[in-house]
Amino acid sequence: MPEHTTASRLQLSGLCFLLQILTIILFAVFVRYSPESSPGPCSQQLNCSWRNQDSGFQHPRFRDVHLQALLGFGLLVAFLGRYGPGSVAISILVVAFAIQWAVLIQGFSYFFLNGKIYVGAQSMVSADFCTAAILISTGAILGRVNPVQMLLLTLLGVTLFTLNEYILLSLMGVSDSGGSLTVHTFGAYFGLMVSRILHQPHMDKRKEQQDTGHQPDVFAVVGTIYLWIFWPSFTSATTVHDNAEPWAVLNTYFSLVASTLASFVLLPVLYEESTLRMVQIQDATLAGMAVMGMAGEMLVTPFGALIVGFLAGLIPPLGFRFLTPVLCSRLKIQDTCGVHNVHGLPGILGALLGMLLTALATADAYGGRLELVFPLVAQGSRTATDQVLCQLCALPVTLLLATLGGSLTG
């Protein structure tokens, strides 16, 4: 057994060394600073999906998005009593490599000009979105893979995430600024398919893995607080333009508070516990924000955001109570952190909401904001019906890439 442990440590050390040397060489050859005096190379490319070119305005949002990816998601996986502190360490390992790899892979897609990748706050926000999706995927297999396998999952996951994002945002012109599809749905189902391939019947120790204590609850409290503080910035990081009112921030907050209240409505009915666990509130919080990824910058209206958030907050309690046992027993999917209930289903609900709001979008309702939310429709190069069809097709495309990519990675 000691020899096996030593071999595992050496594998991790060697892989980290090789990956870091590889990224250093690629950075040296391709990566350069984005010129501050120009609008940015992204605006000069046909297939650019990140429309906000104000790099100076992006820096505070980059800070918020980065904190959300590192601390919000990192602490969310610490509720497992047996794997808590180790899970946080693996999350930081995934973040450290995913950001470097995402800068390169996304750079070739969005920020590549004259043979170089130009990086700035804008490209770092994009890399953090990608990292968030990978952290969601790792939640489905936590406790059943080693750090070496996590790095390999990150290597392939970042590449497939970028492919899906490029198809949706650049080729299809889909509006998904907060990532209902690209981040939450893709991350969840990619991780679930990896979990399915890695299924080992004799290793099913879900009850043991979810044994929690005081320390994991403290992690969940801190992680949930970070979600409340920084997630509206995460959802709106690519949507704020000039003096436009931050609809994404407002809609996300309204959805967040309603989803949290929904957990207090449903959990006492479904479970006999006298007190609610912080992890359950944390799940409802995530669901309420995942549902606003696509629709956040659209005309949801404040009461509409409350309704959608409340519905999203009902999904995790019902999912954990009725759906998760079926996934485990029938489909052989061991979803350690319940990403299907917290990210997958709310992400799909958010995509469906986005399709509905796209069908209702008119120039009279949106005014000048129509060009910011649906630029192709505002420019006349695409009708509203065509935009709805693109939003509709984006869901099966994401599910197909996530499932096939997850199977390959597993």
XYZ file of C-alpha atoms in Angstrom:
410
model
C 0.000 0.000 0.000
C 2.773 2.533 0.764
C 4.293 1.828 -2.674
C 0.953 2.575 -4.329
C 0.645 5.831 -2.359
C 4.173 6.858 -3.333
C 3.450 6.115 -6.992
C 0.277 8.236 -6.847
C 2.159 11.160 -5.333
C 4.851 10.939 -7.996
C 2.211 10.789 -10.737
C 0.589 13.967 -9.423
C 3.946 15.707 -9.077
C 5.048 14.697 -12.574
C 1.764 15.643 -14.224
C 1.667 19.051 -12.529
C 5.252 19.677 -13.619
C 4.593 18.682 -17.236
C 1.372 20.690 -17.489
C 2.988 23.786 -16.010
C 5.989 23.564 -18.346
C 3.596 23.134 -21.285
C 1.544 26.206 -20.357
C 4.687 28.290 -19.754
C 5.981 27.440 -23.242
C 2.597 28.187 -24.851
C 2.295 31.462 -22.929
C 5.790 32.470 -24.038
C 4.957 31.814 -27.684
C 1.399 33.147 -27.932
C 0.226 35.254 -24.963
C 0.685 39.021 -24.847
C -0.886 41.913 -22.909
C -3.955 43.448 -24.505
C -3.213 47.038 -25.663
C -4.959 49.404 -23.240
C -5.291 52.182 -25.793
C -7.289 50.140 -28.293
C -10.796 48.745 -27.934
C -9.223 45.301 -27.746
C -8.522 42.630 -30.328
C -11.839 40.986 -29.590
C -13.744 43.785 -31.314
C -11.739 43.273 -34.501
C -12.732 39.652 -34.881
C -15.873 38.326 -36.514
C -16.479 35.522 -34.015
C -16.239 37.426 -30.752
C -18.861 36.635 -28.116
C -17.709 38.979 -25.351
C -19.203 42.338 -26.269
C -18.104 44.595 -23.434
C -14.836 46.228 -24.478
C -14.392 48.567 -21.496
C -11.429 46.804 -19.899
C -11.100 49.380 -17.155
C -14.657 48.720 -16.045
C -14.045 44.993 -16.129
C -11.405 44.893 -13.371
C -13.796 45.112 -10.378
C -16.019 42.529 -12.033
C -13.053 40.284 -12.687
C -12.249 40.439 -8.969
C -15.815 39.499 -8.051
C -16.007 36.683 -10.599
C -12.634 35.311 -9.516
C -13.595 35.336 -5.836
C -16.814 33.583 -6.739
C -15.019 30.864 -8.678
C -12.320 30.322 -6.072
C -14.145 30.745 -2.764
C -17.831 30.397 -3.648
C -17.462 27.153 -5.577
C -14.416 25.967 -3.659
C -16.156 26.043 -0.294
C -19.362 24.531 -1.659
C -17.753 21.111 -1.983
C -16.568 21.127 1.633
C -19.855 19.837 3.082
C -18.630 16.238 2.833
C -17.381 15.364 6.301
C -14.864 12.807 5.086
C -13.505 14.796 2.151
C -14.132 18.409 3.213
C -10.663 19.989 3.562
C -9.230 17.771 0.816
C -12.036 18.815 -1.523
C -11.139 22.478 -1.065
C -7.503 21.688 -1.859
C -8.473 19.822 -5.034
C -10.756 22.703 -6.029
C -7.848 25.121 -5.760
C -5.714 22.731 -7.836
C -8.418 22.628 -10.516
C -8.762 26.435 -10.485
C -5.001 26.939 -10.765
C -4.701 24.804 -13.891
C -8.105 25.561 -15.458
C -7.462 29.314 -15.576
C -4.150 28.844 -17.413
C -5.561 26.305 -19.858
C -8.740 28.334 -20.442
C -6.731 31.457 -21.264
C -4.972 29.478 -23.982
C -7.909 27.515 -25.409
C -10.350 30.422 -25.291
C -7.642 32.752 -26.505
C -7.355 30.874 -29.775
C -11.141 31.202 -30.190
C -11.838 34.780 -29.091
C -8.696 36.804 -28.441
C -6.371 35.606 -31.235
C -5.021 38.285 -33.567
C -1.923 38.345 -35.767
C -0.699 35.064 -34.336
C -0.954 36.172 -30.675
C -3.420 35.840 -27.809
C -4.126 39.202 -26.161
C -5.119 38.907 -22.505
C -6.807 41.424 -20.230
C -9.555 41.577 -17.623
C -12.050 40.563 -20.302
C -10.250 37.318 -21.136
C -9.757 36.533 -17.441
C -13.496 36.845 -16.789
C -14.030 34.417 -19.652
C -11.492 32.003 -18.119
C -13.209 32.194 -14.732
C -16.556 31.313 -16.319
C -14.907 28.234 -17.788
C -13.340 27.375 -14.432
C -16.750 27.609 -12.742
C -18.168 25.028 -15.171
C -15.294 22.633 -14.450
C -15.774 23.025 -10.686
C -19.442 22.136 -11.163
C -18.386 18.992 -13.048
C -16.005 17.931 -10.305
C -18.888 18.047 -7.819
C -20.446 15.000 -9.475
C -17.370 12.781 -8.944
C -15.900 14.195 -5.753
C -14.470 11.583 -3.401
C -14.196 8.931 -6.130
C -11.279 10.189 -8.218
C -7.725 11.216 -7.369
C -6.082 14.590 -8.108
C -4.375 13.212 -11.234
C -7.753 12.260 -12.685
C -9.130 15.681 -11.723
C -6.367 17.350 -13.735
C -7.119 15.171 -16.752
C -10.824 15.991 -16.408
C -9.905 19.689 -16.302
C -7.715 19.366 -19.401
C -10.510 17.852 -21.489
C -13.348 19.731 -19.790
C -11.918 23.181 -20.537
C -11.437 22.233 -24.187
C -14.985 20.892 -24.563
C -16.467 23.835 -22.641
C -14.775 26.254 -25.034
C -16.045 24.296 -28.039
C -19.610 24.404 -26.728
C -19.339 28.087 -25.851
C -17.899 28.943 -29.252
C -20.708 27.109 -31.069
C -23.429 28.731 -28.975
C -22.207 32.294 -28.576
C -20.214 32.867 -31.760
C -21.654 30.593 -34.439
C -25.292 30.478 -33.302
C -25.454 33.964 -31.732
C -27.191 32.696 -28.594
C -27.704 35.099 -25.702
C -26.444 33.351 -22.545
C -24.385 35.958 -20.733
C -24.675 34.401 -17.259
C -24.145 30.807 -18.350
C -27.386 28.895 -17.763
C -26.354 26.644 -20.639
C -22.623 27.183 -21.081
C -21.716 27.026 -17.372
C -24.436 25.301 -15.333
C -26.050 22.870 -17.771
C -22.835 21.890 -19.531
C -20.877 21.573 -16.282
C -23.545 19.461 -14.602
C -24.184 16.953 -17.382
C -20.529 16.703 -18.347
C -19.738 15.726 -14.754
C -22.718 13.357 -14.532
C -21.618 11.445 -17.627
C -18.081 11.125 -16.241
C -19.631 9.806 -13.021
C -21.706 7.274 -14.964
C -18.677 5.895 -16.806
C -16.703 5.669 -13.555
C -19.512 3.905 -11.688
C -18.301 1.122 -9.395
C -21.100 -0.720 -7.547
C -18.922 -1.792 -4.625
C -17.728 1.799 -4.130
C -21.159 3.300 -3.484
C -20.632 4.973 -0.120
C -22.844 7.993 -0.528
C -24.135 7.973 3.037
C -20.620 7.798 4.382
C -19.471 10.582 2.065
C -22.240 12.877 3.172
C -21.527 12.476 6.864
C -21.142 16.067 7.952
C -19.942 17.775 11.060
C -19.439 21.243 12.463
C -16.470 22.176 10.290
C -18.168 21.357 6.954
C -21.194 23.405 8.041
C -18.888 26.349 8.689
C -17.480 25.950 5.160
C -21.034 25.891 3.781
C -21.943 29.064 5.678
C -18.942 30.948 4.282
C -19.508 29.590 0.770
C -23.177 30.593 0.811
C -22.348 34.103 1.994
C -19.885 34.461 -0.894
C -22.630 33.326 -3.278
C -24.981 36.012 -1.984
C -22.356 38.735 -2.244
C -20.668 37.982 -5.541
C -23.022 35.968 -7.748
C -24.928 38.996 -9.128
C -21.565 40.300 -10.356
C -20.861 36.874 -11.865
C -24.166 36.868 -13.768
C -23.730 40.434 -15.011
C -19.972 40.384 -15.689
C -20.423 40.446 -19.468
C -23.655 42.446 -19.684
C -23.075 45.924 -18.211
C -22.630 48.618 -20.864
C -22.108 52.317 -20.298
C -25.006 53.663 -18.211
C -27.438 50.810 -18.818
C -29.364 49.728 -15.737
C -27.942 46.406 -14.486
C -30.990 44.224 -15.051
C -28.918 41.078 -14.547
C -27.914 42.198 -11.046
C -31.480 43.046 -10.043
C -33.030 39.907 -11.519
C -30.400 37.692 -9.893
C -30.989 39.206 -6.463
C -34.753 38.814 -6.722
C -34.381 35.221 -7.889
C -31.893 34.502 -5.105
C -34.126 35.685 -2.266
C -37.174 33.841 -3.632
C -35.298 30.565 -4.117
C -33.947 30.740 -0.580
C -37.434 31.265 0.818
C -38.654 28.303 -1.247
C -36.232 26.026 0.601
C -37.779 27.054 3.928
C -41.228 26.304 2.499
C -40.469 22.815 1.211
C -37.719 21.314 3.368
C -39.734 21.112 6.628
C -42.416 19.226 4.691
C -40.063 16.729 3.029
C -37.705 16.040 5.927
C -38.289 15.318 9.590
C -35.222 17.225 10.793
C -36.079 19.934 13.289
C -33.498 22.381 11.905
C -32.443 23.097 8.335
C -28.869 22.362 7.349
C -26.861 25.147 5.766
C -26.047 22.906 2.807
C -29.739 22.788 1.890
C -29.998 26.576 1.906
C -26.811 26.717 -0.130
C -28.331 24.420 -2.785
C -31.454 26.562 -3.100
C -29.303 29.670 -3.398
C -27.327 28.137 -6.263
C -30.474 27.002 -8.074
C -32.005 30.468 -7.917
C -28.925 31.995 -9.480
C -28.402 29.275 -12.094
C -31.889 29.890 -13.472
C -31.005 33.551 -14.158
C -27.898 32.842 -16.220
C -29.581 33.281 -19.596
C -32.592 35.396 -18.674
C -30.854 37.760 -16.258
C -30.223 40.531 -18.777
C -33.658 40.108 -20.394
C -36.943 41.745 -19.447
C -37.935 39.265 -16.739
C -39.570 41.993 -14.609
C -39.016 41.992 -10.824
C -42.111 39.904 -10.019
C -41.173 37.475 -12.780
C -37.725 37.016 -11.246
C -39.374 36.249 -7.902
C -41.647 33.633 -9.500
C -38.846 31.931 -11.411
C -36.531 32.024 -8.393
C -39.194 30.459 -6.202
C -39.755 27.645 -8.720
C -36.006 27.055 -9.011
C -35.693 26.894 -5.224
C -38.162 24.005 -5.154
C -36.013 21.875 -7.474
C -33.125 20.906 -5.108
C -35.289 19.636 -2.193
C -37.534 17.659 -4.547
C -34.569 16.431 -6.549
C -32.603 15.185 -3.549
C -35.696 13.572 -2.051
C -37.055 11.780 -5.126
C -34.736 12.044 -8.149
C -31.254 11.400 -6.756
C -32.119 7.877 -5.469
C -33.462 7.016 -8.939
C -30.296 8.299 -10.634
C -28.193 6.163 -8.327
C -30.232 2.962 -8.428
C -31.556 2.926 -11.989
C -29.023 4.928 -14.023
C -25.981 4.104 -11.858
C -25.026 7.784 -11.570
C -23.410 8.637 -8.233
C -23.907 12.389 -8.012
C -21.796 13.228 -4.960
C -22.728 16.905 -4.612
C -26.097 16.757 -6.361
C -25.082 18.918 -9.325
C -28.065 17.591 -11.303
C -30.508 19.154 -8.826
C -28.526 22.306 -8.117
C -27.096 23.191 -11.546
C -28.440 20.875 -14.253
C -32.213 21.160 -13.862
C -32.186 24.885 -12.870
C -29.904 25.554 -15.844
C -32.377 23.872 -18.188
C -35.229 25.841 -16.595
C -33.218 29.019 -17.142
C -32.688 28.122 -20.798
C -36.419 27.528 -21.294
C -37.173 30.856 -19.610
C -34.674 32.553 -21.908
C -36.421 31.095 -24.967
C -39.792 32.397 -23.755
C -38.447 35.883 -23.075
C -36.701 35.934 -26.447
C -40.023 35.228 -28.161
C -41.576 38.162 -26.266
C -38.723 40.604 -26.939
C -39.703 43.700 -28.943
C -37.975 46.976 -29.731
C -40.721 48.860 -27.885
C -40.134 46.914 -24.663
C -36.326 46.934 -24.769
C -35.591 50.242 -26.461
C -31.873 50.763 -26.955
C -31.121 47.725 -24.805
C -32.287 45.401 -27.597
C -28.951 45.916 -29.337
C -27.115 44.879 -26.178
C -29.166 41.734 -25.520
C -29.984 40.627 -29.077
C -27.567 42.508 -31.347
C -28.330 40.469 -34.472
C -32.075 41.137 -34.111
C -31.508 44.850 -33.520
C -29.250 45.083 -36.572
C -31.864 43.423 -38.753
C -29.663 40.495 -39.765
C -31.911 38.053 -37.892
C -35.619 38.008 -37.105
C -36.982 37.453 -33.602
C -38.256 34.030 -34.697
C -34.798 33.035 -35.902
C -33.341 34.113 -32.561
C -35.888 31.969 -30.691
C -34.969 28.965 -32.845
C -31.277 29.500 -32.093
C -31.980 29.736 -28.363
C -34.081 26.561 -28.651
C -31.401 24.607 -30.530
C -28.747 25.655 -28.023
C -30.147 23.336 -25.331
C -29.849 20.023 -27.244
C -26.459 21.090 -28.616
C -25.168 21.685 -25.084
C -26.616 18.417 -23.767
C -25.142 16.485 -26.695
C -21.653 17.934 -26.276
C -21.781 17.508 -22.484
C -22.871 13.865 -22.609
C -20.542 12.824 -25.421
C -17.648 14.789 -23.932
C -18.329 13.397 -20.464
C -18.404 9.846 -21.808
C -15.104 10.375 -23.618
C -13.499 11.941 -20.549
C -14.799 9.174 -18.255
